[in-house]
N, CA, C and O of each residue as an XYZ file, in Angstrom:
492
protein
N    -109.834     64.033    -42.346
C    -110.498     65.122    -41.649
C    -112.005     64.892    -41.714
O    -112.550     64.528    -42.756
N    -112.653     65.109    -40.598
C    -114.102     64.955    -40.521
C    -114.801     66.259    -40.867
O    -114.255     67.344    -40.666
N    -116.016     66.139    -41.390
C    -116.849     67.329    -41.538
C    -117.130     67.874    -40.145
O    -117.194     67.115    -39.178
N    -117.298     69.182    -40.042
C    -117.457     69.795    -38.728
C    -118.691     69.288    -38.003
O    -118.660     69.128    -36.783
N    -119.790     69.028    -38.729
C    -121.013     68.585    -38.053
C    -120.892     67.139    -37.570
O    -121.494     66.781    -36.558
N    -120.123     66.297    -38.278
C    -119.883     64.926    -37.807
C    -119.002     64.965    -36.562
O    -119.274     64.277    -35.578
N    -117.947     65.772    -36.609
C    -117.059     65.904    -35.452
C    -117.814     66.456    -34.249
O    -117.619     65.992    -33.126
N    -118.672     67.441    -34.478
C    -119.438     68.036    -33.383
C    -120.423     67.024    -32.804
O    -120.521     66.881    -31.586
N    -121.150     66.323    -33.670
C    -122.130     65.354    -33.186
C    -121.500     64.185    -32.452
O    -121.987     63.762    -31.404
N    -120.407     63.663    -33.012
C    -119.733     62.544    -32.358
C    -119.074     62.993    -31.055
O    -119.078     62.250    -30.074
N    -118.509     64.198    -31.036
C    -117.929     64.725    -29.802
C    -118.981     64.919    -28.725
O    -118.753     64.594    -27.559
N    -120.130     65.449    -29.115
C    -121.233     65.612    -28.168
C    -121.701     64.246    -27.662
O    -122.014     64.086    -26.482
N    -121.744     63.273    -28.558
C    -122.117     61.918    -28.155
C    -121.143     61.338    -27.147
O    -121.551     60.664    -26.201
N    -119.855     61.596    -27.347
C    -118.858     61.132    -26.381
C    -119.059     61.767    -25.017
O    -118.946     61.101    -23.988
N    -119.359     63.070    -25.016
C    -119.645     63.738    -23.747
C    -120.879     63.168    -23.075
O    -120.912     63.016    -21.854
N    -121.900     62.850    -23.873
C    -123.136     62.270    -23.329
C    -122.884     60.877    -22.756
O    -123.460     60.509    -21.732
N    -122.024     60.106    -23.419
C    -121.710     58.767    -22.908
C    -121.053     58.848    -21.535
O    -121.411     58.100    -20.626
N    -120.101     59.749    -21.387
C    -119.419     59.897    -20.098
C    -120.415     60.333    -19.024
O    -120.378     59.836    -17.899
N    -121.289     61.246    -19.369
C    -122.277     61.700    -18.389
C    -123.257     60.581    -18.053
O    -123.717     60.478    -16.916
N    -123.572     59.754    -19.025
C    -124.421     58.592    -18.764
C    -123.765     57.615    -17.801
O    -124.433     57.040    -16.941
N    -122.474     57.428    -17.943
C    -121.734     56.554    -17.025
C    -121.744     57.151    -15.610
O    -121.888     56.420    -14.631
N    -121.592     58.466    -15.505
C    -121.642     59.122    -14.185
C    -123.021     58.947    -13.553
O    -123.129     58.688    -12.354
N    -124.070     59.089    -14.356
C    -125.433     58.890    -13.849
C    -125.625     57.445    -13.416
O    -126.246     57.187    -12.385
N    -125.106     56.508    -14.183
C    -125.212     55.103    -13.814
C    -124.569     54.854    -12.458
O    -125.102     54.090    -11.653
N    -123.427     55.491    -12.194
C    -122.767     55.335    -10.897
C    -123.654     55.799     -9.745
O    -123.720     55.157     -8.697
N    -124.333     56.922     -9.955
C    -125.244     57.420     -8.916
C    -126.436     56.491     -8.735
O    -126.852     56.229     -7.607
N    -126.986     55.993     -9.836
C    -128.118     55.068     -9.752
C    -127.717     53.761     -9.084
O    -128.494     53.193     -8.317
N    -126.528     53.288     -9.365
C    -126.040     52.060     -8.758
C    -125.858     52.231     -7.248
O    -126.220     51.344     -6.475
N    -125.299     53.370     -6.827
C    -125.130     53.643     -5.392
C    -126.491     53.715     -4.705
O    -126.657     53.204     -3.597
N    -127.456     54.345     -5.355
C    -128.810     54.448     -4.806
C    -129.418     53.056     -4.632
O    -129.989     52.754     -3.584
N    -129.298     52.219     -5.646
C    -129.871     50.874     -5.581
C    -129.229     50.070     -4.457
O    -129.929     49.406     -3.693
N    -127.892     50.126     -4.349
C    -127.209     49.373     -3.302
C    -127.624     49.830     -1.915
O    -127.825     49.002     -1.026
N    -127.755     51.140     -1.715
C    -128.170     51.650     -0.408
C    -129.610     51.252     -0.098
O    -129.930     50.933      1.047
N    -130.469     51.267     -1.096
C    -131.854     50.815     -0.885
C    -131.887     49.343     -0.488
O    -132.638     48.952      0.405
N    -131.071     48.528     -1.154
C    -131.045     47.100     -0.834
C    -130.528     46.861      0.577
O    -131.025     45.978      1.276
N    -129.531     47.639      1.005
C    -129.011     47.491      2.371
C    -130.061     47.845      3.410
O    -130.208     47.149      4.414
N    -130.798     48.940      3.164
C    -131.832     49.355      4.112
C    -132.944     48.309      4.156
O    -133.429     47.966      5.233
N    -133.342     47.811      3.011
C    -134.406     46.790      2.987
C    -133.954     45.500      3.655
O    -134.736     44.854      4.352
N    -132.700     45.122      3.446
C    -132.197     43.890      4.057
C    -132.104     44.022      5.575
O    -132.350     43.058      6.300
N    -131.753     45.203      6.049
C    -131.636     45.399      7.498
C    -132.996     45.628      8.142
O    -133.163     45.396      9.339
N    -133.965     46.081      7.356
C    -135.295     46.341      7.888
C    -135.374     47.590      8.746
O    -136.374     47.803      9.432
N    -134.342     48.417      8.722
C    -134.314     49.620      9.550
C    -134.550     50.858      8.696
O    -133.758     51.156      7.801
N    -135.606     51.563      8.960
C    -135.864     52.827      8.290
C    -136.418     52.670      6.892
O    -136.652     51.569      6.394
N    -136.615     53.826      6.284
C    -137.122     53.864      4.918
C    -135.958     53.878      3.942
O    -134.915     54.468      4.226
N    -136.128     53.233      2.796
C    -135.073     53.294      1.784
C    -134.905     54.725      1.281
O    -135.878     55.476      1.220
N    -133.678     55.111      0.920
C    -133.455     56.474      0.431
C    -134.160     56.697     -0.906
O    -134.333     55.774     -1.702
N    -134.556     57.939     -1.126
C    -135.194     58.304     -2.376
C    -134.161     58.634     -3.443
O    -133.005     58.928     -3.138
N    -134.589     58.583     -4.686
C    -133.692     58.865     -5.811
C    -133.122     60.275     -5.738
O    -131.964     60.493     -6.095
N    -133.924     61.235     -5.280
C    -133.452     62.620     -5.230
C    -132.420     62.853     -4.124
O    -131.851     63.941     -4.028
N    -132.175     61.835     -3.288
C    -131.071     61.923     -2.341
C    -129.733     61.704     -3.051
O    -128.678     62.016     -2.499
N    -129.778     61.174     -4.262
C    -128.570     60.846     -5.017
C    -128.402     61.680     -6.279
O    -127.296     61.803     -6.806
N    -129.487     62.244     -6.755
C    -129.440     63.043     -7.976
C    -130.030     64.416     -7.673
O    -131.173     64.532     -7.232
N    -129.239     65.439     -7.915
C    -129.691     66.820     -7.780
C    -130.016     67.289     -9.197
O    -129.116     67.642     -9.959
N    -131.287     67.291     -9.544
C    -131.726     67.398    -10.931
C    -131.171     68.626    -11.644
O    -130.594     68.487    -12.722
N    -131.324     69.810    -11.089
C    -130.905     71.014    -11.799
C    -129.391     71.067    -12.024
O    -128.958     71.228    -13.165
N    -128.565     70.935    -10.965
C    -127.116     70.965    -11.199
C    -126.626     69.803    -12.063
O    -125.753     69.989    -12.911
N    -127.178     68.616    -11.856
C    -126.745     67.473    -12.662
C    -127.098     67.667    -14.133
O    -126.339     67.256    -15.010
N    -128.231     68.284    -14.407
C    -128.619     68.565    -15.788
C    -127.677     69.594    -16.404
O    -127.261     69.449    -17.554
N    -127.343     70.633    -15.642
C    -126.399     71.634    -16.157
C    -125.029     71.032    -16.441
O    -124.401     71.356    -17.448
N    -124.571     70.164    -15.561
C    -123.279     69.511    -15.773
C    -123.340     68.630    -17.016
O    -122.405     68.619    -17.816
N    -124.434     67.891    -17.181
C    -124.575     67.029    -18.360
C    -124.577     67.855    -19.645
O    -123.897     67.505    -20.610
N    -125.331     68.936    -19.662
C    -125.373     69.784    -20.849
C    -124.011     70.406    -21.136
O    -123.594     70.502    -22.290
N    -123.334     70.821    -20.093
C    -122.005     71.402    -20.255
C    -121.029     70.378    -20.825
O    -120.223     70.701    -21.698
N    -121.102     69.156    -20.336
C    -120.210     68.115    -20.838
C    -120.485     67.818    -22.306
O    -119.552     67.594    -23.078
N    -121.751     67.814    -22.697
C    -122.099     67.581    -24.103
C    -121.564     68.717    -24.970
O    -121.013     68.476    -26.044
N    -121.727     69.953    -24.504
C    -121.230     71.101    -25.270
C    -119.709     71.072    -25.360
O    -119.150     71.319    -26.428
N    -119.037     70.774    -24.257
C    -117.572     70.701    -24.274
C    -117.108     69.585    -25.206
O    -116.126     69.750    -25.929
N    -117.809     68.454    -25.193
C    -117.470     67.370    -26.112
C    -117.623     67.794    -27.559
O    -116.785     67.463    -28.398
N    -118.691     68.528    -27.856
C    -118.909     69.014    -29.221
C    -117.818     70.001    -29.624
O    -117.298     69.929    -30.737
N    -117.473     70.914    -28.733
C    -116.423     71.899    -29.017
C    -115.081     71.198    -29.240
O    -114.351     71.535    -30.172
N    -114.759     70.228    -28.391
C    -113.493     69.500    -28.551
C    -113.474     68.762    -29.888
O    -112.449     68.736    -30.568
N    -114.598     68.167    -30.266
C    -114.670     67.481    -31.551
C    -114.428     68.418    -32.715
O    -113.709     68.079    -33.655
N    -115.033     69.607    -32.655
C    -114.855     70.579    -33.741
C    -113.433     71.118    -33.757
O    -112.831     71.233    -34.824
N    -112.884     71.451    -32.591
C    -111.535     72.018    -32.546
C    -110.475     71.044    -33.044
O    -109.482     71.456    -33.643
N    -110.681     69.762    -32.800
C    -109.677     68.769    -33.173
C    -110.058     67.991    -34.426
O    -109.431     66.974    -34.724
N    -111.048     68.430    -35.153
C    -111.535     67.654    -36.307
C    -110.484     67.473    -37.383
O    -110.518     66.471    -38.097
N    -109.561     68.392    -37.526
C    -108.501     68.229    -38.520
C    -107.565     67.073    -38.171
O    -106.885     66.530    -39.041
N    -107.538     66.705    -36.897
C    -106.658     65.626    -36.437
C    -107.348     64.271    -36.427
O    -106.696     63.245    -36.234
N    -108.663     64.257    -36.633
C    -109.449     63.032    -36.500
C    -109.667     62.369    -37.853
O    -109.925     63.038    -38.853
N    -109.559     61.052    -37.867
C    -109.741     60.321    -39.115
C    -111.058     59.559    -39.163
O    -111.420     59.039    -40.218
N    -111.768     59.478    -38.077
C    -113.035     58.754    -38.066
C    -113.939     59.240    -36.960
O    -113.496     59.907    -36.025
N    -115.210     58.904    -37.072
C    -116.180     59.386    -36.093
C    -115.934     58.792    -34.718
O    -116.232     59.436    -33.712
N    -115.390     57.560    -34.646
C    -115.122     56.961    -33.341
C    -114.050     57.756    -32.593
O    -114.117     57.900    -31.372
N    -113.079     58.263    -33.318
C    -112.062     59.111    -32.688
C    -112.704     60.375    -32.143
O    -112.311     60.862    -31.083
N    -113.687     60.911    -32.853
C    -114.383     62.104    -32.372
C    -115.184     61.794    -31.112
O    -115.289     62.642    -30.226
N    -115.748     60.594    -31.020
C    -116.457     60.194    -29.795
C    -115.487     60.169    -28.626
O    -115.810     60.643    -27.536
N    -114.302     59.619    -28.846
C    -113.292     59.549    -27.784
C    -112.845     60.954    -27.381
O    -112.694     61.246    -26.195
N    -112.636     61.814    -28.365
C    -112.253     63.200    -28.074
C    -113.360     63.888    -27.277
O    -113.081     64.618    -26.326
N    -114.598     63.659    -27.659
C    -115.720     64.250    -26.929
C    -115.817     63.739    -25.508
O    -116.134     64.495    -24.590
N    -115.544     62.458    -25.324
C    -115.589     61.877    -23.983
C    -114.499     62.451    -23.094
O    -114.687     62.604    -21.888
N    -113.368     62.765    -23.691
C    -112.267     63.320    -22.907
C    -112.168     64.830    -23.076
O    -111.151     65.428    -22.725
N    -113.208     65.447    -23.608
C    -113.210     66.875    -23.895
C    -112.804     67.771    -22.743
O    -111.935     68.623    -22.921
N    -113.403     67.613    -21.557
C    -113.000     68.499    -20.458
C    -111.521     68.383    -20.116
O    -110.867     69.390    -19.845
N    -110.994     67.176    -20.125
C    -109.571     67.005    -19.813
C    -108.697     67.610    -20.909
O    -107.684     68.246    -20.617
N    -109.083     67.415    -22.159
C    -108.297     67.984    -23.262
C    -108.309     69.507    -23.232
O    -107.267     70.145    -23.385
N    -109.476     70.082    -23.038
C    -109.566     71.545    -23.022
C    -108.889     72.132    -21.792
O    -108.319     73.221    -21.864
N    -108.944     71.430    -20.667
C    -108.234     71.886    -19.478
C    -106.735     71.877    -19.742
O    -106.015     72.771    -19.298
N    -106.271     70.872    -20.461
C    -104.850     70.767    -20.800
C    -104.420     71.936    -21.687
O    -103.353     72.519    -21.491
N    -105.272     72.271    -22.672
C    -104.966     73.419    -23.528
C    -104.956     74.705    -22.717
O    -104.126     75.582    -22.955
N    -105.871     74.824    -21.763
C    -105.971     76.037    -20.970
C    -104.806     76.243    -20.033
O    -104.494     77.378    -19.670
N    -104.149     75.153    -19.629
C    -103.029     75.291    -18.695
C    -101.684     75.201    -19.396
O    -100.644     75.327    -18.749
N    -101.684     74.986    -20.696
C    -100.413     74.934    -21.428
C     -99.766     76.310    -21.378
O    -100.439     77.332    -21.507
N     -98.471     76.321    -21.192
C     -97.750     77.583    -21.105
C     -97.013     77.846    -22.403
O     -96.514     76.932    -23.060
N     -96.959     79.090    -22.744
C     -96.201     79.463    -23.933
C     -94.713     79.401    -23.595
O     -94.345     79.494    -22.424
N     -93.863     79.247    -24.592
C     -92.412     79.214    -24.318
C     -91.930     80.473    -23.601
O     -90.986     80.405    -22.814
N     -92.552     81.606    -23.855
C     -92.125     82.850    -23.206
C     -92.452     82.835    -21.717
O     -91.781     83.505    -20.931
N     -93.475     82.080    -21.320
C     -93.888     82.059    -19.924
C     -93.094     81.057    -19.095
O     -93.152     81.092    -17.866
N     -92.361     80.175    -19.741
C     -91.591     79.161    -19.019
C     -90.322     79.796    -18.483
O     -89.602     80.484    -19.206
N     -90.058     79.557    -17.210
C     -88.857     80.110    -16.578
C     -87.627     79.401    -17.140
O     -87.640     78.181    -17.300
N     -86.568     80.147    -17.441
C     -85.345     79.497    -17.927
C     -84.725     78.649    -16.824
O     -84.870     78.947    -15.638
N     -84.042     77.603    -17.225
C     -83.374     76.722    -16.275
C     -82.169     77.448    -15.711
O     -81.383     78.041    -16.450
N     -82.032     77.397    -14.405
C     -80.887     78.039    -13.755
C     -79.623     77.253    -14.061
O     -79.602     76.024    -14.003
N     -78.582     77.982    -14.385
C     -77.294     77.338    -14.631
C     -76.725     76.890    -13.295
O     -76.686     77.662    -12.337
N     -76.299     75.681    -13.237
C     -75.688     75.147    -12.027
C     -74.342     74.548    -12.358
O     -73.907     74.591    -13.509
N     -73.682     73.993    -11.372
C     -72.388     73.369    -11.650
C     -72.571     72.191    -12.607
O     -73.563     71.465    -12.538
N     -71.618     72.021    -13.481
C     -71.707     70.905    -14.415
C     -71.409     69.613    -13.689
O     -70.876     69.614    -12.579
N     -71.753     68.528    -14.316
C     -71.528     67.232    -13.684
C     -70.054     66.893    -13.541
O     -69.670     66.089    -12.692
N     -69.234     67.515    -14.380
C     -67.800     67.172    -14.333
C     -67.018     68.068    -13.373
O     -65.880     67.745    -13.034
N     -67.599     69.192    -12.925
C     -66.883     70.061    -11.992
C     -66.734     69.382    -10.662
O     -67.692     68.816    -10.136
N     -65.555     69.432    -10.117
C     -65.304     68.914     -8.798
C     -65.270     67.403     -8.732
O     -65.164     66.841     -7.641
N     -65.356     66.734     -9.855
C     -65.327     65.273     -9.826
C     -63.932     64.732    -10.096
O     -63.716     63.520    -10.076
N     -62.970     65.644    -10.352
C     -61.606     65.209    -10.606
C     -61.419     64.678    -12.011
O     -60.371     64.112    -12.323
N     -62.395     64.847    -12.845
C     -62.285     64.332    -14.214
C     -61.594     65.288    -15.121
O     -61.423     65.002    -16.306
């Protein structure tokens, strides 16, 4: 079991890594489009703010870091090392979404009784 602050920090780090990868994807798309425009010689190359919306992207990044930290803390009893907490933090939104959509046994509809496999088969 990890200390809560190690789990929180590593989980937040995992969330930050994923957000960094998302930012890299946007920067890479921007660079490729700039190179295409420069190679064709038509028009001005696109600006960085055509690919990054600073305020919403910052909020999403902060949210992902917080969700990663929360996932790390919630699952710290299951984690044996800080690297596992980084992975949990990186997958935090998916893990928490999974917990949020899990149904209790009482909410699951019972299976309808149907004919058995042996009925009508002459067995």
